[in-house]
PDB file of C-alpha atoms in Angstrom:
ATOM      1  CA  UNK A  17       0.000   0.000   0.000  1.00 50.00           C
ATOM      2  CA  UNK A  18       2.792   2.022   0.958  1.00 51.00           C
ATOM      3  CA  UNK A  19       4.592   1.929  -2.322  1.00 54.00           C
ATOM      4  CA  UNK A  20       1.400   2.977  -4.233  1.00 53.00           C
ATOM      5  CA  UNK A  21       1.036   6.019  -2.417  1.00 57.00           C
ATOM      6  CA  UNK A  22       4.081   7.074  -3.296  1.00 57.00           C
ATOM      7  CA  UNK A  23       4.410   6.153  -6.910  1.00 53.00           C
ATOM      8  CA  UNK A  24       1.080   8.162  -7.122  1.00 55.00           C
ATOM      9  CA  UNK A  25       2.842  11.089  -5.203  1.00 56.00           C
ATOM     10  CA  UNK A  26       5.779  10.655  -8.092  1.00 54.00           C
ATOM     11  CA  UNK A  27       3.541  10.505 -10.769  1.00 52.00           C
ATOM     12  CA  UNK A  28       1.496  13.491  -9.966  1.00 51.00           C
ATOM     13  CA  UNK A  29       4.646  15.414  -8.974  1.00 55.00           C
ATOM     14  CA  UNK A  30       6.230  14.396 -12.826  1.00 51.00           C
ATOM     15  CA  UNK A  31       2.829  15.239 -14.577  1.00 50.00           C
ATOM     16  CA  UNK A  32       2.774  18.606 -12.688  1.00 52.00           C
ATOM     17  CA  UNK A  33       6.630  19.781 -13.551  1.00 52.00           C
ATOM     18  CA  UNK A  34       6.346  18.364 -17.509  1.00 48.00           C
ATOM     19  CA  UNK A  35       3.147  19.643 -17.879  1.00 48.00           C
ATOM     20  CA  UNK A  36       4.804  23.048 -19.445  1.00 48.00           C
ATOM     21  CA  UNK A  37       6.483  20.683 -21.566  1.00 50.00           C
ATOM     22  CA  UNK A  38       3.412  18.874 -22.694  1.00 48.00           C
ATOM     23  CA  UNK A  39       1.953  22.349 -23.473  1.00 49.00           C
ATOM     24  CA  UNK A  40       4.386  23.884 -25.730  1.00 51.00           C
ATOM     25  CA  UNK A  41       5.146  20.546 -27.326  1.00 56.00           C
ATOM     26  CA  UNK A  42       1.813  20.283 -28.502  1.00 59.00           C
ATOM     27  CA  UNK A  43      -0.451  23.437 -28.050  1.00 65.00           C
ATOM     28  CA  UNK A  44      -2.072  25.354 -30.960  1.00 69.00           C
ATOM     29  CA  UNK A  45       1.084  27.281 -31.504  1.00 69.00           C
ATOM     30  CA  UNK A  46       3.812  23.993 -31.412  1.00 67.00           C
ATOM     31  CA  UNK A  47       7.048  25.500 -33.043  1.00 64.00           C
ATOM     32  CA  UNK A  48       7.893  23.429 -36.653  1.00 59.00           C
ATOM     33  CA  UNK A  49      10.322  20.772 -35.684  1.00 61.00           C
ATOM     34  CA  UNK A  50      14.111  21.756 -36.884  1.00 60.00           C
ATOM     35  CA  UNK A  51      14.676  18.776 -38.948  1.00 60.00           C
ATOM     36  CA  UNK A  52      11.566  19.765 -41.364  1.00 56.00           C
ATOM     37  CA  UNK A  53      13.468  22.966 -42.607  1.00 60.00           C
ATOM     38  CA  UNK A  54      12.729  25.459 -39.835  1.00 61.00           C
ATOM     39  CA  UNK A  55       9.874  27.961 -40.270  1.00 65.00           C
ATOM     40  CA  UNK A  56       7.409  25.979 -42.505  1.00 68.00           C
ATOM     41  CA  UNK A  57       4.542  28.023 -45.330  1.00 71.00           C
ATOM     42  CA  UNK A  58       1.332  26.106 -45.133  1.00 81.00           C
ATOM     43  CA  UNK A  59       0.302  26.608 -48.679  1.00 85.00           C
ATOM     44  CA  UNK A  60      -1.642  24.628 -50.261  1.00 88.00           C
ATOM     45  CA  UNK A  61      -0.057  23.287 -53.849  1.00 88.00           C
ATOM     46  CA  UNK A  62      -3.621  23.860 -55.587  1.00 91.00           C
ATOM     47  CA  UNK A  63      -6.408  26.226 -55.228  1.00 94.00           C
ATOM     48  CA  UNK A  64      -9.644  25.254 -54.119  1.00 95.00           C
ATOM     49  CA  UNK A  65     -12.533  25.420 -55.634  1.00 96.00           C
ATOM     50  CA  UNK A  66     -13.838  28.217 -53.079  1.00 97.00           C
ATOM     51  CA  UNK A  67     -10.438  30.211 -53.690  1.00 96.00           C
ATOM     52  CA  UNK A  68     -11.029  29.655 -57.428  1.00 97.00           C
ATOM     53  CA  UNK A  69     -14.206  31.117 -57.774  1.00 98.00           C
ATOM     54  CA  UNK A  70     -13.013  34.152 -55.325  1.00 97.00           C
ATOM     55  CA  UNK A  71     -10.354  34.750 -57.772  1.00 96.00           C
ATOM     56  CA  UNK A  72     -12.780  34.613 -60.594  1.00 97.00           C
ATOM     57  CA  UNK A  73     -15.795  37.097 -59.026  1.00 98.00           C
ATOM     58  CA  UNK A  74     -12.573  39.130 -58.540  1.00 97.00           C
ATOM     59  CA  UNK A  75     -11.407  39.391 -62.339  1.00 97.00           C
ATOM     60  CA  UNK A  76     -15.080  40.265 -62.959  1.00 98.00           C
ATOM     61  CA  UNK A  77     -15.376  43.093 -60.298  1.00 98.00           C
ATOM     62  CA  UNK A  78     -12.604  44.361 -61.707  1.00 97.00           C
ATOM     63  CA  UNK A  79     -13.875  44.287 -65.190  1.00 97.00           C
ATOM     64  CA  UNK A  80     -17.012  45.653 -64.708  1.00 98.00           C
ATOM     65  CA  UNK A  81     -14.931  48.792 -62.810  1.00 97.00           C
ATOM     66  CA  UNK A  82     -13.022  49.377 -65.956  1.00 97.00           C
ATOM     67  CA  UNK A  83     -16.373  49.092 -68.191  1.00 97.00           C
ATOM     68  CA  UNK A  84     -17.982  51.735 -65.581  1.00 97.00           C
ATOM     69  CA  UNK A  85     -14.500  54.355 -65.781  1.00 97.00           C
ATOM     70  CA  UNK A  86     -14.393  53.408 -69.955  1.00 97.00           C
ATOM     71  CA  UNK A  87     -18.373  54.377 -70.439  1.00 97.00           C
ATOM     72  CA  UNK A  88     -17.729  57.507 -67.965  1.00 96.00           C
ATOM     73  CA  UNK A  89     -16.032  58.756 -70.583  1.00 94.00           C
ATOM     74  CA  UNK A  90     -12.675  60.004 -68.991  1.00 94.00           C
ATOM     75  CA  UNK A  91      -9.283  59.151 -70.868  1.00 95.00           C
ATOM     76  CA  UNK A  92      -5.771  58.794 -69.347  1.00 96.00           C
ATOM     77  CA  UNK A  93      -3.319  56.385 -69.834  1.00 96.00           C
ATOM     78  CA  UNK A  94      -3.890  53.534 -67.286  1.00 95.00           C
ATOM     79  CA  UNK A  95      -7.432  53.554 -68.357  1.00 96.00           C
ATOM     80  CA  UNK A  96      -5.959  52.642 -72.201  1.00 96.00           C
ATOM     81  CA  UNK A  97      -3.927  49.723 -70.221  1.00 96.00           C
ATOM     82  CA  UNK A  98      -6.309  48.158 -68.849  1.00 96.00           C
ATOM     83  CA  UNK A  99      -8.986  48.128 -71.882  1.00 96.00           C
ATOM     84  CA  UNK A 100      -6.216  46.083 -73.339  1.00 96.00           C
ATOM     85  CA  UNK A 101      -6.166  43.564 -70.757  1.00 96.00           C
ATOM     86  CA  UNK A 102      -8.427  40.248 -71.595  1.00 97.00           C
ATOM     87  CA  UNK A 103     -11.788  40.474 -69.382  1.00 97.00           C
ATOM     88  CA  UNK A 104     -12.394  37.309 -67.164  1.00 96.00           C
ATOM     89  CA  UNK A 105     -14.413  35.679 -69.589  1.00 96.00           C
ATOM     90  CA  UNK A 106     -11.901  35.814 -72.664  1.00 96.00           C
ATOM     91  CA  UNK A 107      -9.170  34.183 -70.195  1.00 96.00           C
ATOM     92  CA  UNK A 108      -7.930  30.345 -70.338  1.00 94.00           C
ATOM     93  CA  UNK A 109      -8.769  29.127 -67.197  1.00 94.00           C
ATOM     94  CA  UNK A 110      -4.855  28.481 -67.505  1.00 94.00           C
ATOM     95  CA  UNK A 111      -4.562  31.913 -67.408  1.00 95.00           C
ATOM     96  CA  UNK A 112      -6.893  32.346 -64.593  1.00 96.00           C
ATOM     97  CA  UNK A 113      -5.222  30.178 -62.175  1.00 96.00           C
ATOM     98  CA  UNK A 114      -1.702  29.939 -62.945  1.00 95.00           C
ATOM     99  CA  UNK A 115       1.227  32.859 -63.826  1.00 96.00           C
ATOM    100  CA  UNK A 116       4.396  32.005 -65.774  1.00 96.00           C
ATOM    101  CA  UNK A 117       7.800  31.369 -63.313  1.00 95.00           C
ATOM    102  CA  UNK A 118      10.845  30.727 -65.023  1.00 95.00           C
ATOM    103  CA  UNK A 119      12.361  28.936 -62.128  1.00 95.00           C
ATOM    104  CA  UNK A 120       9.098  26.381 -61.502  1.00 93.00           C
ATOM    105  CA  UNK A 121       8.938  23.105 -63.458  1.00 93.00           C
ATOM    106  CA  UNK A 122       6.799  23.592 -66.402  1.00 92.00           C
ATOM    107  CA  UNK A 123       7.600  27.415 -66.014  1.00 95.00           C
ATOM    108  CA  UNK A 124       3.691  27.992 -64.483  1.00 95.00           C
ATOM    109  CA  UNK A 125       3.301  27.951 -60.832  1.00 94.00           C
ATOM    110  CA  UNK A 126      -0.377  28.961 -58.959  1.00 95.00           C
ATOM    111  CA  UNK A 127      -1.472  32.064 -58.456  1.00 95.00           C
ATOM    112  CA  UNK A 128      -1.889  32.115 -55.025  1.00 95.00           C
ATOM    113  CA  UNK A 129       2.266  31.548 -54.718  1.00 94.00           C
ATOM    114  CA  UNK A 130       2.479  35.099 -55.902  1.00 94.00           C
ATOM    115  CA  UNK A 131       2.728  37.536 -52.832  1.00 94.00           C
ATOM    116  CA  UNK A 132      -0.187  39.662 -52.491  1.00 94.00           C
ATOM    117  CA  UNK A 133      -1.789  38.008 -55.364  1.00 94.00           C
ATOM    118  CA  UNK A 134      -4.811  39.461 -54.701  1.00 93.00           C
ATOM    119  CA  UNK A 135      -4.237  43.103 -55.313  1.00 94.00           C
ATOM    120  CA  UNK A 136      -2.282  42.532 -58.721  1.00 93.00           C
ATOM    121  CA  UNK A 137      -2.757  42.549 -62.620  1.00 94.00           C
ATOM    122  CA  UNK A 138      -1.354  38.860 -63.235  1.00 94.00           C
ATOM    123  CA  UNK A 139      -3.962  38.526 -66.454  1.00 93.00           C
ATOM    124  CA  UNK A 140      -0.993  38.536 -69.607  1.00 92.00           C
ATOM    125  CA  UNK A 141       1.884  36.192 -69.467  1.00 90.00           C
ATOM    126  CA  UNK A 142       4.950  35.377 -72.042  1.00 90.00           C
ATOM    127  CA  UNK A 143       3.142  34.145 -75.302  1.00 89.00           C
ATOM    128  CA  UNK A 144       3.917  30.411 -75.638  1.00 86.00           C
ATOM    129  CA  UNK A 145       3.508  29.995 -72.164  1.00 85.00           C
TER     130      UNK A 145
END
C-alpha cells in the first residue's frame, strides 16, 4: 500500500513539472520541428474550388470597374492599359489560375504563390507559355 502512495505522489509530482512541456510541445502554436526545414509556409499546392471562384468574381469586379471608368467617358493612360487587358471571360482558365515562373517546373506555378496576389494585374503572361 505504501509503495502505491508514493508512486502516485511521483507521478502526480512528474505530470505537474512536464506539464509546461506537454503544453508547448503540442499546443495550438507547437514551433515546426528543426529537422523539417525550420519555419514551414502552409500553402496549399492547388487552389480550391472556393479560392477559385473568389479569384474569378474578382477578375469580374474588376472588369465591370473598368467598363464603368471606360463608359464615364474620362481618358488617361492607365485607363488605355487596362482596356487592353483580356476580361475574365476571354481568359484560359490556364490563365486564370496559374502565372508564368521561369524557375518552376513547367515554367507555371499557382497564383496564389504570388505575394499579395490578390491586389495585382497577373492577367498577360509570355506568349507560348
Amino acid at each position: 500500500m505504501m509503495t502505491l502512495g508514493i508512486c502516485r505522489q511521483i507521478t502526480l509530482k512528474l505530470l505537474t513539472s512536464t506539464n509546461w512541456l506537454a503544453h508547448e510541445m503540442f499546443g495550438a502554436f507547437r514551433p515546426t520541428s528543426v529537422n523539417l526545414g525550420g519555419l514551414l509556409w502552409k500553402t496549399p499546392w492547388k487552389l480550391s474550388i472556393t479560392r477559385k471562384a473568389n479569384a474569378r468574381a474578382r477578375l469580374k469586379k474588376v472588369d465591370t470597374v473598368i467598363e464603368t471608368v471606360r463608359a464615364s467617358g474620362i481618358q488617361c493612360g492607365a485607363l488605355e492599359k487596362a482596356l487592353q487587358l483580356p476580361k475574365e471571360h476571354e481568359m484560359d482558365p490556364k490563365d486564370k489560375y496559374t502565372v508564368f515562373s521561369a524557375t518552376s517546373r513547367g515554367y507555371r506555378k499557382g497564383i496564389h504563390k504570388v505575394p499579395k496576389w490578390t491586389r495585382l494585374t497577373l492577367r498577360v503572361n509570355p506568349k507560348g507559355f
